[in-house]
Coordinates of C-alpha atoms (C1' of nucleotides) and ligand atoms in Angstrom, one line a residue:
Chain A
X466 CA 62.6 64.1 110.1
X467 CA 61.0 67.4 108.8
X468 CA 63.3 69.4 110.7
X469 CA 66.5 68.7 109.1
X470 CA 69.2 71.5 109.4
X471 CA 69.9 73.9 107.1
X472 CA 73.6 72.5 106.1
X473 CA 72.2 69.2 106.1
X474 CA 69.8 70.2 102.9
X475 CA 73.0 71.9 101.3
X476 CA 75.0 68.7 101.5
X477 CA 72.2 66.8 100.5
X478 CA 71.9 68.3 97.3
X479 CA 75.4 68.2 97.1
X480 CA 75.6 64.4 97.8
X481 CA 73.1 63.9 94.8
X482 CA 75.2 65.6 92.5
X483 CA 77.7 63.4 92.8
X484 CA 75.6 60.5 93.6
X485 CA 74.3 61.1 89.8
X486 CA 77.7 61.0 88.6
X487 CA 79.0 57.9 90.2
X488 CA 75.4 56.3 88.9
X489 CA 76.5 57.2 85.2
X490 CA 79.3 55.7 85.5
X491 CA 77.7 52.3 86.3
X492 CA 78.7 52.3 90.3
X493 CA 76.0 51.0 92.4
X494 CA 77.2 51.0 95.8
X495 CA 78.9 53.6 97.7
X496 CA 80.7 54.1 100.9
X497 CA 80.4 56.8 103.4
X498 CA 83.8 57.4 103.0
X499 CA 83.9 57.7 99.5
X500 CA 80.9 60.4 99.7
X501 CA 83.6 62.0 102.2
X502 CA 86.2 62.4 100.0
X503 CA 84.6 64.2 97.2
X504 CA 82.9 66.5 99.2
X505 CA 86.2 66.6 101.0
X506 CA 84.2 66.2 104.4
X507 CA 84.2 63.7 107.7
X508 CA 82.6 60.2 106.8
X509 CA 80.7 60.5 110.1
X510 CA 79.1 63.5 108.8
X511 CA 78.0 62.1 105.7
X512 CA 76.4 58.8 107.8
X513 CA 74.7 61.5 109.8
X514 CA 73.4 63.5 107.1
X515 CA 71.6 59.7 105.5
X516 CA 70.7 59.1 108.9
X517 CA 68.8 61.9 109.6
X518 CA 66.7 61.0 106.2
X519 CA 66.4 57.7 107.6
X520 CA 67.9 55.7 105.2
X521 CA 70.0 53.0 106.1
X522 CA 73.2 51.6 104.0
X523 CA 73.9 47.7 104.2
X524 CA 77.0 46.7 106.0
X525 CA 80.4 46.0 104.6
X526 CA 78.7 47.2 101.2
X527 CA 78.0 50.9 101.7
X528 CA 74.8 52.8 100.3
X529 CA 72.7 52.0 97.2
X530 CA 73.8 54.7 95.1
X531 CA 70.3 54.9 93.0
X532 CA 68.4 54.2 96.7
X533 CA 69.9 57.0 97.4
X534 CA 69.1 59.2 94.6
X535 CA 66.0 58.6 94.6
X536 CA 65.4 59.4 98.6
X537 CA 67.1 62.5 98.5
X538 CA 65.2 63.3 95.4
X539 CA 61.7 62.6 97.5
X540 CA 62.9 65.3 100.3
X541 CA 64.4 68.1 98.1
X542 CA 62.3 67.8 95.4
X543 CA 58.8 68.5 94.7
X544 CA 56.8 65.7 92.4
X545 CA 56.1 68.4 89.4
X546 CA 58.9 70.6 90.0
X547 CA 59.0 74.1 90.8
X548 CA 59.2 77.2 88.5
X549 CA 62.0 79.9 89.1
X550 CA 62.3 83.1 87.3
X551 CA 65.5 85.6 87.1
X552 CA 65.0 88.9 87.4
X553 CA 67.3 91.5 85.6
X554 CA 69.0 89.6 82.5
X555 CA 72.6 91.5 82.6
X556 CA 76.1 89.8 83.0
X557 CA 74.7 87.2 85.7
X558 CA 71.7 86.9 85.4
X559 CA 72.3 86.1 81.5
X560 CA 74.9 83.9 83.1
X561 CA 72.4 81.9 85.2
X562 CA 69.4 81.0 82.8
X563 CA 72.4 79.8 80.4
X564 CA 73.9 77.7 82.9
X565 CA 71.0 76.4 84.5
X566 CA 69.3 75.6 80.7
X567 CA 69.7 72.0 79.9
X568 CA 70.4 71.1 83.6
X569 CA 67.8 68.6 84.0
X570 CA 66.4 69.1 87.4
X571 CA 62.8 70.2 88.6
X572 CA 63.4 73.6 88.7
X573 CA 62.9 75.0 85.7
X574 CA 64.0 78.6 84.7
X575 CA 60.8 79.9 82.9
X576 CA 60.6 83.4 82.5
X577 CA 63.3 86.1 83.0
X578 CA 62.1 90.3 84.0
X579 CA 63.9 93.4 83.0
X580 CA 63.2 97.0 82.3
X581 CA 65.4 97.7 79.8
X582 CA 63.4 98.3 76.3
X583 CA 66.0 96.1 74.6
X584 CA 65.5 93.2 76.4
X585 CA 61.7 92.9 76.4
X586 CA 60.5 90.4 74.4
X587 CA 63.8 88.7 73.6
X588 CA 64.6 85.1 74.3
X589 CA 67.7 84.3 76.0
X590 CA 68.8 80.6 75.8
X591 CA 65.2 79.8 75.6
X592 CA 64.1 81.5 78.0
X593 CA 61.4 84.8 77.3
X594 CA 62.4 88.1 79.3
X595 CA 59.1 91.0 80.2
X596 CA 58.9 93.7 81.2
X597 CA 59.2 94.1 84.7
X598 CA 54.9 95.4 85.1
X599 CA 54.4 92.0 83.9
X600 CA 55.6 90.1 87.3
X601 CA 52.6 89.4 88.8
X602 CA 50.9 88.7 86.0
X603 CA 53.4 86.2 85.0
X604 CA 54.5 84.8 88.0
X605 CA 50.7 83.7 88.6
X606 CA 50.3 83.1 85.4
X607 CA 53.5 80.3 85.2
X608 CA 52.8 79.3 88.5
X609 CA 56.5 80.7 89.5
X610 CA 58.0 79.6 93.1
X611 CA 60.7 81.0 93.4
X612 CA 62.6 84.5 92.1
X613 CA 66.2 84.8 91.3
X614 CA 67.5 88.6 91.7
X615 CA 70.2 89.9 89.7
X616 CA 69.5 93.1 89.2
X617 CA 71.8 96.2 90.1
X618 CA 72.3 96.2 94.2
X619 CA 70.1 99.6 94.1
X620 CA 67.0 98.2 92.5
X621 CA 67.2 94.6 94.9
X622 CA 65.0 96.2 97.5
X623 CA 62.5 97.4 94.9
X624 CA 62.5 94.3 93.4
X625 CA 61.9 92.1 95.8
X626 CA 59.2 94.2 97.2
X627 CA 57.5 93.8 93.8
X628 CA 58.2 89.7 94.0
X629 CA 56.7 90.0 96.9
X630 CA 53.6 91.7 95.6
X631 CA 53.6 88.7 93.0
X632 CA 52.9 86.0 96.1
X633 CA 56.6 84.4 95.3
X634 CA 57.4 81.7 97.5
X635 CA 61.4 82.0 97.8
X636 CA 64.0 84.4 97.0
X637 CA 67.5 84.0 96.1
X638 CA 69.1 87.2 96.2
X639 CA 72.6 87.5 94.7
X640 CA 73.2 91.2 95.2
X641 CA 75.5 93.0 97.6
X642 CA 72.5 94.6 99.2
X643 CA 70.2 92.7 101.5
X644 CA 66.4 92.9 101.0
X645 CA 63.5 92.6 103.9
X646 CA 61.1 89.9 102.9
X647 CA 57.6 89.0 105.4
X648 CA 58.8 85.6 107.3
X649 CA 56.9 83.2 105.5
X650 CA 58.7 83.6 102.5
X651 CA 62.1 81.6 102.3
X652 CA 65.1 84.1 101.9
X653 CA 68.4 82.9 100.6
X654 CA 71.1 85.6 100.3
X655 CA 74.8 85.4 98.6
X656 CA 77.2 87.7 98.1
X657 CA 80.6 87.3 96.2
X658 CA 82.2 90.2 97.5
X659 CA 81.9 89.2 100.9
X660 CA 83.4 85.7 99.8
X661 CA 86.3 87.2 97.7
X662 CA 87.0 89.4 100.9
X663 CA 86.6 86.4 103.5
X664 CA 89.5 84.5 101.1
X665 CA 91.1 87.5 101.3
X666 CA 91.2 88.0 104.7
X667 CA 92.2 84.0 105.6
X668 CA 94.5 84.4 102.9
X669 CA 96.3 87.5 105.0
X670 CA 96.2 85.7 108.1
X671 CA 97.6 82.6 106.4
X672 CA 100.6 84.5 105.3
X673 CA 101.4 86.4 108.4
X674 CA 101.5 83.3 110.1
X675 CA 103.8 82.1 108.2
X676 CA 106.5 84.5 108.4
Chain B
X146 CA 91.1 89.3 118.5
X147 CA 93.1 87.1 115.6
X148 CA 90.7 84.3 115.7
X149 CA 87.5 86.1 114.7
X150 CA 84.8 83.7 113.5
X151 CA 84.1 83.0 110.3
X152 CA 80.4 84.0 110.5
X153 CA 81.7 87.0 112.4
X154 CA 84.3 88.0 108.9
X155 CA 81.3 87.8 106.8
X156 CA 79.4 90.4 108.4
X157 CA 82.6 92.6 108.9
X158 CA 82.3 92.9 105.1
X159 CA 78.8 93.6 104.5
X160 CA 79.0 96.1 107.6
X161 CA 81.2 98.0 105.8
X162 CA 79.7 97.8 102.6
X163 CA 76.5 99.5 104.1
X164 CA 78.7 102.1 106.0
X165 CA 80.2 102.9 102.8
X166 CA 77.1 103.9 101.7
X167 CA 76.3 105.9 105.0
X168 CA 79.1 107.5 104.6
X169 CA 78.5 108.7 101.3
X170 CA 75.3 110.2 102.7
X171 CA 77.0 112.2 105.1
X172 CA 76.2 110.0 107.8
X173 CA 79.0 109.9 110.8
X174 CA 77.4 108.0 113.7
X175 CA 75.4 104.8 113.1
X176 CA 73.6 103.0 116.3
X177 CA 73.9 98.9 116.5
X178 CA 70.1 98.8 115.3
X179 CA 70.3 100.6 112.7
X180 CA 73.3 98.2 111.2
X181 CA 70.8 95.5 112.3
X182 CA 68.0 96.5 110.4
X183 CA 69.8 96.8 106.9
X184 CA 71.5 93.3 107.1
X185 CA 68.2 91.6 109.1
X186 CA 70.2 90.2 111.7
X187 CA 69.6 91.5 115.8
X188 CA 71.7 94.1 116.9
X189 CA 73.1 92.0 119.5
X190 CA 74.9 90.1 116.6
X191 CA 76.4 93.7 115.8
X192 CA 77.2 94.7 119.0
X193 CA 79.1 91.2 119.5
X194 CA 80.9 91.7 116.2
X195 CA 82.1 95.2 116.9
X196 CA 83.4 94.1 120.3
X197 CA 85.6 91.2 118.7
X198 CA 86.8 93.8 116.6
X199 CA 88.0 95.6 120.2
X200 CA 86.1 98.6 118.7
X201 CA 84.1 100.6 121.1
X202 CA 81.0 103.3 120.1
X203 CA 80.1 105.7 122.0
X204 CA 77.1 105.2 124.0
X205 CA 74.0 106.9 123.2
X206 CA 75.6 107.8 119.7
X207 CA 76.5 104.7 118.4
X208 CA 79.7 104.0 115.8
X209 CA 81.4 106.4 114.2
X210 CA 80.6 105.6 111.0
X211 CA 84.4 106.0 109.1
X212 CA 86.2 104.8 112.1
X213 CA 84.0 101.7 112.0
X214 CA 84.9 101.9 108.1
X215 CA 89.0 102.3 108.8
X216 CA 88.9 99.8 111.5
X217 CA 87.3 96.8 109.2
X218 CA 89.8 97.5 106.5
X219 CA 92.2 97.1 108.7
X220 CA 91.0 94.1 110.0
X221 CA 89.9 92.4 106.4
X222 CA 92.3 94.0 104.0
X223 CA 96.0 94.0 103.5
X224 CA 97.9 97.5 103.1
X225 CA 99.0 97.4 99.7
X226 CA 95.9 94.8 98.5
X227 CA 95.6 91.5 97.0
X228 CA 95.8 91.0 93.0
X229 CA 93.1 88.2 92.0
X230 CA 93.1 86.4 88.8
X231 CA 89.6 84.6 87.1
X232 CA 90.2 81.0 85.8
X233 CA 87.7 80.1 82.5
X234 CA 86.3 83.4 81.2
X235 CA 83.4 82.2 80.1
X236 CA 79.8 83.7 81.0
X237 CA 80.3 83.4 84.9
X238 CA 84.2 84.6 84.6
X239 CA 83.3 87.5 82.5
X240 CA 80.7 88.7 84.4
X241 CA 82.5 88.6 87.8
X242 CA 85.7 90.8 86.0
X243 CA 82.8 93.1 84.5
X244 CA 81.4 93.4 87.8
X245 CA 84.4 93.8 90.0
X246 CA 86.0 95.9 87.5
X247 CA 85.6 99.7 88.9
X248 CA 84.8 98.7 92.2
X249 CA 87.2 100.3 94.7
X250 CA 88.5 98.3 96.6
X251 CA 91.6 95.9 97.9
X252 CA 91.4 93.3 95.5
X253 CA 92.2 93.4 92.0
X254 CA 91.3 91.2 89.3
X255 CA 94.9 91.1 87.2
X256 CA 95.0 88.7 85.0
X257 CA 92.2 85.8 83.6
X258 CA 92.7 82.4 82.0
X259 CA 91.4 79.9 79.6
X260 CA 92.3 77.4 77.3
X261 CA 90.2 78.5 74.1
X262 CA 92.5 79.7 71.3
X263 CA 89.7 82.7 70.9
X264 CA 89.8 84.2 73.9
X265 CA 93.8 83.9 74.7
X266 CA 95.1 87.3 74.7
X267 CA 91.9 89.3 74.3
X268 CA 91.3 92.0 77.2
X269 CA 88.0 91.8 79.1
X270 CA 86.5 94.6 80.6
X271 CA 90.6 95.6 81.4
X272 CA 91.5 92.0 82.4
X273 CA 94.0 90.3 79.9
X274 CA 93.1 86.7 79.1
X275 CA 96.2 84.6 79.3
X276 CA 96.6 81.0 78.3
X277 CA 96.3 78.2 81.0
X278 CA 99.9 77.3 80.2
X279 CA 101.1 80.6 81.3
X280 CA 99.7 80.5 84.8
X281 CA 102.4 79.9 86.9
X282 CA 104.4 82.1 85.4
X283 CA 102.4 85.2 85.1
X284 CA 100.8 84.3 88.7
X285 CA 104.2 84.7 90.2
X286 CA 105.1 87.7 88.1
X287 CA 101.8 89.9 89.0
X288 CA 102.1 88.3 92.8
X289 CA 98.4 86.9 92.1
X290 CA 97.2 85.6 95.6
X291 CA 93.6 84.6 95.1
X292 CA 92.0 82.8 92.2
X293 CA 88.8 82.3 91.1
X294 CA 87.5 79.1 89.3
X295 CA 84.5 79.7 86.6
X296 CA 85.7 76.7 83.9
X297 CA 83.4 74.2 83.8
X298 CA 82.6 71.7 86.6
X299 CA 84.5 69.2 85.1
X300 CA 87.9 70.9 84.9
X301 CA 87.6 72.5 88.3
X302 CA 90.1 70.2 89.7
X303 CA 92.8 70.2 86.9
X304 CA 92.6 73.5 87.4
X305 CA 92.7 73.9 91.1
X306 CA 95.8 71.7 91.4
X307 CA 97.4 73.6 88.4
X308 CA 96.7 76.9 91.2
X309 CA 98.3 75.0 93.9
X310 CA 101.5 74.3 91.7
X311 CA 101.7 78.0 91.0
X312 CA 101.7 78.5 94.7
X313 CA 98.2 80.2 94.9
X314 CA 96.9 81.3 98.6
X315 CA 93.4 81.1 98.2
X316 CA 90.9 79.8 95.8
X317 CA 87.1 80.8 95.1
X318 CA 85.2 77.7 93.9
X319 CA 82.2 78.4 91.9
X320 CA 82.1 75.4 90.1
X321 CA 79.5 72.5 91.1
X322 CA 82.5 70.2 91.7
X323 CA 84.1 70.1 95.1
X324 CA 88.4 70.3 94.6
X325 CA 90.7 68.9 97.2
X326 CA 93.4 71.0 98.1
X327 CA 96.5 71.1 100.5
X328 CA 95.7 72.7 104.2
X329 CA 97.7 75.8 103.9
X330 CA 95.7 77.1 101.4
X331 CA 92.3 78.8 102.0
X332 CA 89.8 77.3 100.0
X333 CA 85.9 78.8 99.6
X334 CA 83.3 77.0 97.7
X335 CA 80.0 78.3 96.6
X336 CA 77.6 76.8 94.3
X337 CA 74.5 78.1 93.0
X338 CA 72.6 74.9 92.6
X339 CA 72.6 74.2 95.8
X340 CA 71.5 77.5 96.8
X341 CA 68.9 77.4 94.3
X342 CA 67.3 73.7 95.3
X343 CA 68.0 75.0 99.1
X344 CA 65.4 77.9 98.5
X345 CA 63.3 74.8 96.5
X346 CA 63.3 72.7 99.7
X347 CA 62.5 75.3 102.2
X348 CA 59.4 76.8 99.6
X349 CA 57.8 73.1 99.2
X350 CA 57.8 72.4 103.2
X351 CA 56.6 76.0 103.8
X352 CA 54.1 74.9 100.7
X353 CA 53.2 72.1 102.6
X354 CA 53.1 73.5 106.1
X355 CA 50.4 76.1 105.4
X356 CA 48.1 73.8 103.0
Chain C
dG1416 C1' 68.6 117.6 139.8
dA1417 C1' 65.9 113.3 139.8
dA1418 C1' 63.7 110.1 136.9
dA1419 C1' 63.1 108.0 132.5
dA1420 C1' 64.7 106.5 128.2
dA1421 C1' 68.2 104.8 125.2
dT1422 C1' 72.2 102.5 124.0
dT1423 C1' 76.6 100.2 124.6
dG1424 C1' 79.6 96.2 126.2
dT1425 C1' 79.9 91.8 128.2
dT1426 C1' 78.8 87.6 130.5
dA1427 C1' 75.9 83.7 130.6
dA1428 C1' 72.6 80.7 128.4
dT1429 C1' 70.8 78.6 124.4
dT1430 C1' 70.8 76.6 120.1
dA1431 C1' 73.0 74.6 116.0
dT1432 C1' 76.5 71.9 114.0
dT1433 C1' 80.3 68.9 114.0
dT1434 C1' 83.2 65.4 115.7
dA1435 C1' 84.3 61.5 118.7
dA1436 C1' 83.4 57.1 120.4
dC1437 C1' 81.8 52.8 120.1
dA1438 C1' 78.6 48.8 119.8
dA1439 C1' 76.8 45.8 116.3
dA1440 C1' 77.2 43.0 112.5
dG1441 C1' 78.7 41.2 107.9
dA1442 C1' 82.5 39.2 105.4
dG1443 C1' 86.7 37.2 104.8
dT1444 C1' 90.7 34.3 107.0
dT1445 C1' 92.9 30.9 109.3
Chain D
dA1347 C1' 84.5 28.2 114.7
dA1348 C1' 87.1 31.8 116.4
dC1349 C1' 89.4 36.0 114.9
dT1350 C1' 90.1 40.1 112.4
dC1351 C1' 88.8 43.8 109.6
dT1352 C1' 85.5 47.0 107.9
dT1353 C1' 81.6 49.7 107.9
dT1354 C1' 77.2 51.3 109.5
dG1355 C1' 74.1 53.7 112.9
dT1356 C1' 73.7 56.2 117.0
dT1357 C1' 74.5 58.3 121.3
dA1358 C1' 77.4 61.4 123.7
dA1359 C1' 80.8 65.1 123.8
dA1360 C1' 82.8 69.1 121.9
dT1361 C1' 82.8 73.2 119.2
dA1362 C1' 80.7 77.2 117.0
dA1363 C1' 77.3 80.6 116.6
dT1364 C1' 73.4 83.2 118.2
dT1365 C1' 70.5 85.2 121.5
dA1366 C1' 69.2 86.7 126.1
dA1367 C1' 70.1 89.3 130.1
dC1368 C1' 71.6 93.0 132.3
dA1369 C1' 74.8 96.4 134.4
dA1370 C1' 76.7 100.8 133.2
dT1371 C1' 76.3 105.2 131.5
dT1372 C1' 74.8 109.2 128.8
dT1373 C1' 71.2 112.1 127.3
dT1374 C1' 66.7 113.9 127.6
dT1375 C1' 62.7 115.2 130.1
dC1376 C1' 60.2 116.9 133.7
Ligands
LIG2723 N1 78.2 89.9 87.4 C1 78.7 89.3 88.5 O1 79.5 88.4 88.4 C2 78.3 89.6 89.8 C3 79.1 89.3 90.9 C4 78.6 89.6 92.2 C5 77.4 90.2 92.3 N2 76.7 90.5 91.3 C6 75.4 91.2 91.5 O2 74.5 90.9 90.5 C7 73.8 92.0 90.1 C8 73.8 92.1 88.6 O3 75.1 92.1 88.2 P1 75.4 92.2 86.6 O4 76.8 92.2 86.4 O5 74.6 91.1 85.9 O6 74.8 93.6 86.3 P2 74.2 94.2 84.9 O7 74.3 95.6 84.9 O8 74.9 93.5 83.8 O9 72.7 93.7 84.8 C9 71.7 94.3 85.5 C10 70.4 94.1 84.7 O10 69.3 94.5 85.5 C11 68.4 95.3 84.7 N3 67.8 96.2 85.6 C12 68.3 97.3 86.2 N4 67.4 97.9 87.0 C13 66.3 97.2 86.9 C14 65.0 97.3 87.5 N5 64.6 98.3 88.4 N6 64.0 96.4 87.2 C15 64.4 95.4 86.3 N7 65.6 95.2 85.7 C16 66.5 96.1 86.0 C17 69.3 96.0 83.8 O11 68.6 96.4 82.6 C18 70.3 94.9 83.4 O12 69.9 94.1 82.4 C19 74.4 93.2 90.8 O13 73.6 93.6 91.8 C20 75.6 92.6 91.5 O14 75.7 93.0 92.9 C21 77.1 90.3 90.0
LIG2724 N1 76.9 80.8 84.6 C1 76.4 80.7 85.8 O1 75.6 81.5 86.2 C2 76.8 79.7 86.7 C3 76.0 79.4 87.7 C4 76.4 78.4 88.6 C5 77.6 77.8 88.5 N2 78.4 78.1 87.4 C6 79.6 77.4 87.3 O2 80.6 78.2 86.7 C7 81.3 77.5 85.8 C8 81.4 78.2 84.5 O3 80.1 78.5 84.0 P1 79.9 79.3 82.7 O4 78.4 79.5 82.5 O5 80.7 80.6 82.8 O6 80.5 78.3 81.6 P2 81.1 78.7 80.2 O7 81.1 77.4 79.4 O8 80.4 79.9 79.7 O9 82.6 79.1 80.5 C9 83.6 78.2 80.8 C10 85.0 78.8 80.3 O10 86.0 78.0 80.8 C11 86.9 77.7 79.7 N3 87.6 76.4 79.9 C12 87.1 75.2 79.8 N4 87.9 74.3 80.2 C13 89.1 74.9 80.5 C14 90.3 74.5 81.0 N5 90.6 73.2 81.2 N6 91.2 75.4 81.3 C15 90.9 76.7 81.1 N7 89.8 77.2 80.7 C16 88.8 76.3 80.4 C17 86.1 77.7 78.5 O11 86.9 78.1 77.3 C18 85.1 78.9 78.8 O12 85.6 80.1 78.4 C19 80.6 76.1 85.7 O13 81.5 75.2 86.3 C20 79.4 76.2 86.5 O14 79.3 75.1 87.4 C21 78.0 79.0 86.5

DNA sequence: GAAAAATTGTTAATTATTTAACAAAGAGTT
DNA sequence: AACTCTTTGTTAAATAATTAACAATTTTTC
């Protein structure tokens, strides 16, 4: 059961997310072909997914929503909660602490890096931004997990290099240039450009097939 | 060669990205290891990836770097480009014109749209901001292709059917809410959240393995 | 000029992920 | 009570993606 695989863990959280929803709204049970739909997948995959946590649904009524919850909550989540920081607070990364600020979650945005003068020392949406000499410090410090980088493509490999340095656990890297990190630290890497031009390219092939 | 997989389009792009920036060194051969080693994948993977491609280095000098270069673009892009527009310019939407803005390439970010009175008909980093209402019309009129959700999760599907009625081609999903839309069109969704808990899961079993 | 080293291109094998198939069983219906 | 419908859980099959293996060939070295 530890050895889930990757996509499974993506649609977990995604399941939760609308798991949490459906709970507000007072549902309590929940078919697999209703978790389908939303996440605009196969029902089989979705029984797959819950079997490979090793829950089990009761027949004819579907899932216990709050069950549910709760279980993925115990394999994604760690009991206290994990702290993240975001490094570089320009467009997206000001974008990011905003966003994620209020989500209540166990990971909580604590600390943001920079090293532009003007933004030492300021607070964005609650969230205090150093200097970027004050990583390791911090990071140990705050007990930080995980590092979110959004600086400048340039600086990523420099960056993560110094997260590294800081004994981070996990990196989420959302520039267009990939970073090296040792293996026993988790690397997650995303790059918009590469989506926008993979839409664009289906998008192409869509249309000369059409005509 | 048409069906090229997915996986496979993805790196096609961030090949060229890092060729681009070869290039610009004054680089003009690049071996399959080299490649390898910037994006942390095995130079088989390259190799395989140029050969679906039907492109062919020369051995013991590798790829010419801006045939390589030519080649992907005209594989990924379309001659005369794609024009994108930004749905909800609000802190994600702004950033992504900001960003994209200035950056040569295929796609352009035309036109952007959102429903708050302040921000109708204001230009953003070059990108007018149009009312919702005026979507269809100005989508057909500036032959927009490609749009890009960034209103809030909630709205995400009003909005992505209102892009399918204006005969959209592709949408980019970066809301937390999965949309449903019609098989002809290409649909891409990314969410950060579940990138960000991803990293979380992967850091607490690591955590746990090692302790 | 023969041997060694390096590098591509491609087929085959492996691994990962999704989908299909279907038995089992609960709930309603006649 | 027998029958039908629905839905889960799971094994098996299919598909997709990665990695290994290696022949072929060019360059360099001796
Ligand atoms: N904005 C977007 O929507 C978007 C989209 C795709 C990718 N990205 C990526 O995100 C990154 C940031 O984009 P942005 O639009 O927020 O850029 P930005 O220029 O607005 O912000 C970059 C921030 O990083 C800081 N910085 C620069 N060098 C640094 C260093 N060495 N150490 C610490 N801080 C440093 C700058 O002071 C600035 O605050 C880019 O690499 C880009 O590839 C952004
Ligand atoms: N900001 C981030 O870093 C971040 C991270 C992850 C995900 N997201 C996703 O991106 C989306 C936007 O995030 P944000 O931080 O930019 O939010 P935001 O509130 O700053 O911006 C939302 C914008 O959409 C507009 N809008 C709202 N309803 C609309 C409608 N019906 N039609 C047209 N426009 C409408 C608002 O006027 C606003 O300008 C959210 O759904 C969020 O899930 C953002």
């Amino acid at each position: 059961m530890k050895n889930l695989p990757h996509k499974t863990i993506e649609r977990l959280s995604q399941y939760r997310r609308a798991l949490l929803i459906c709970a507000a709204k007072g549902k309590t049970h929940i078919f697999s072909h209703e978790i389908a739909k939303i996440q605009h997948i196969t029902p089989v995959q979705v029984r797959r997914d819950i079997m490979l946590i090793g829950y089990t649904g009761t027949l004819r009524k579907g899932y216990n929503v709050q069950e549910l919850i709760d279980l993925i909550g115990d394999i994604i989540d760690t009991k206290e909660g994990l702290n993240v920081a975001v490094v570089g607070i320009g467009n997206l990364g000001h974008a990011m602490i905003n966003y994620f600020n209020g989500k209540r979650t166990k990971l909580s945005i604590v600390a943001a890096f920079d090293n532009n003068p003007d933004k030492i020392g300021r607070v964005f949406s609650g969230v205090r931004c150093y200097h970027i000499d004050e990583m390791a410090g911090i990071i140990k410090q705050d007990n930080i997990s995980i590092g979110i980088i959004t600086v400048p493509a340039g600086s990523a490999p420099e960056i993560s290099e110094k997260l590294v340095e800081s004994k981070i656990k996990g990196i989420l890297n959302y520039t267009a240039k990939p970073v090296n990190v040792p293996n026993q630290i988790y690397l997650e890497e995303y790059d918009m450009i590469t989506s926008l031009e993979k839409v664009a390219f289906f998008v192409k092939t869509h249309i000369s097939d059409n005509s």
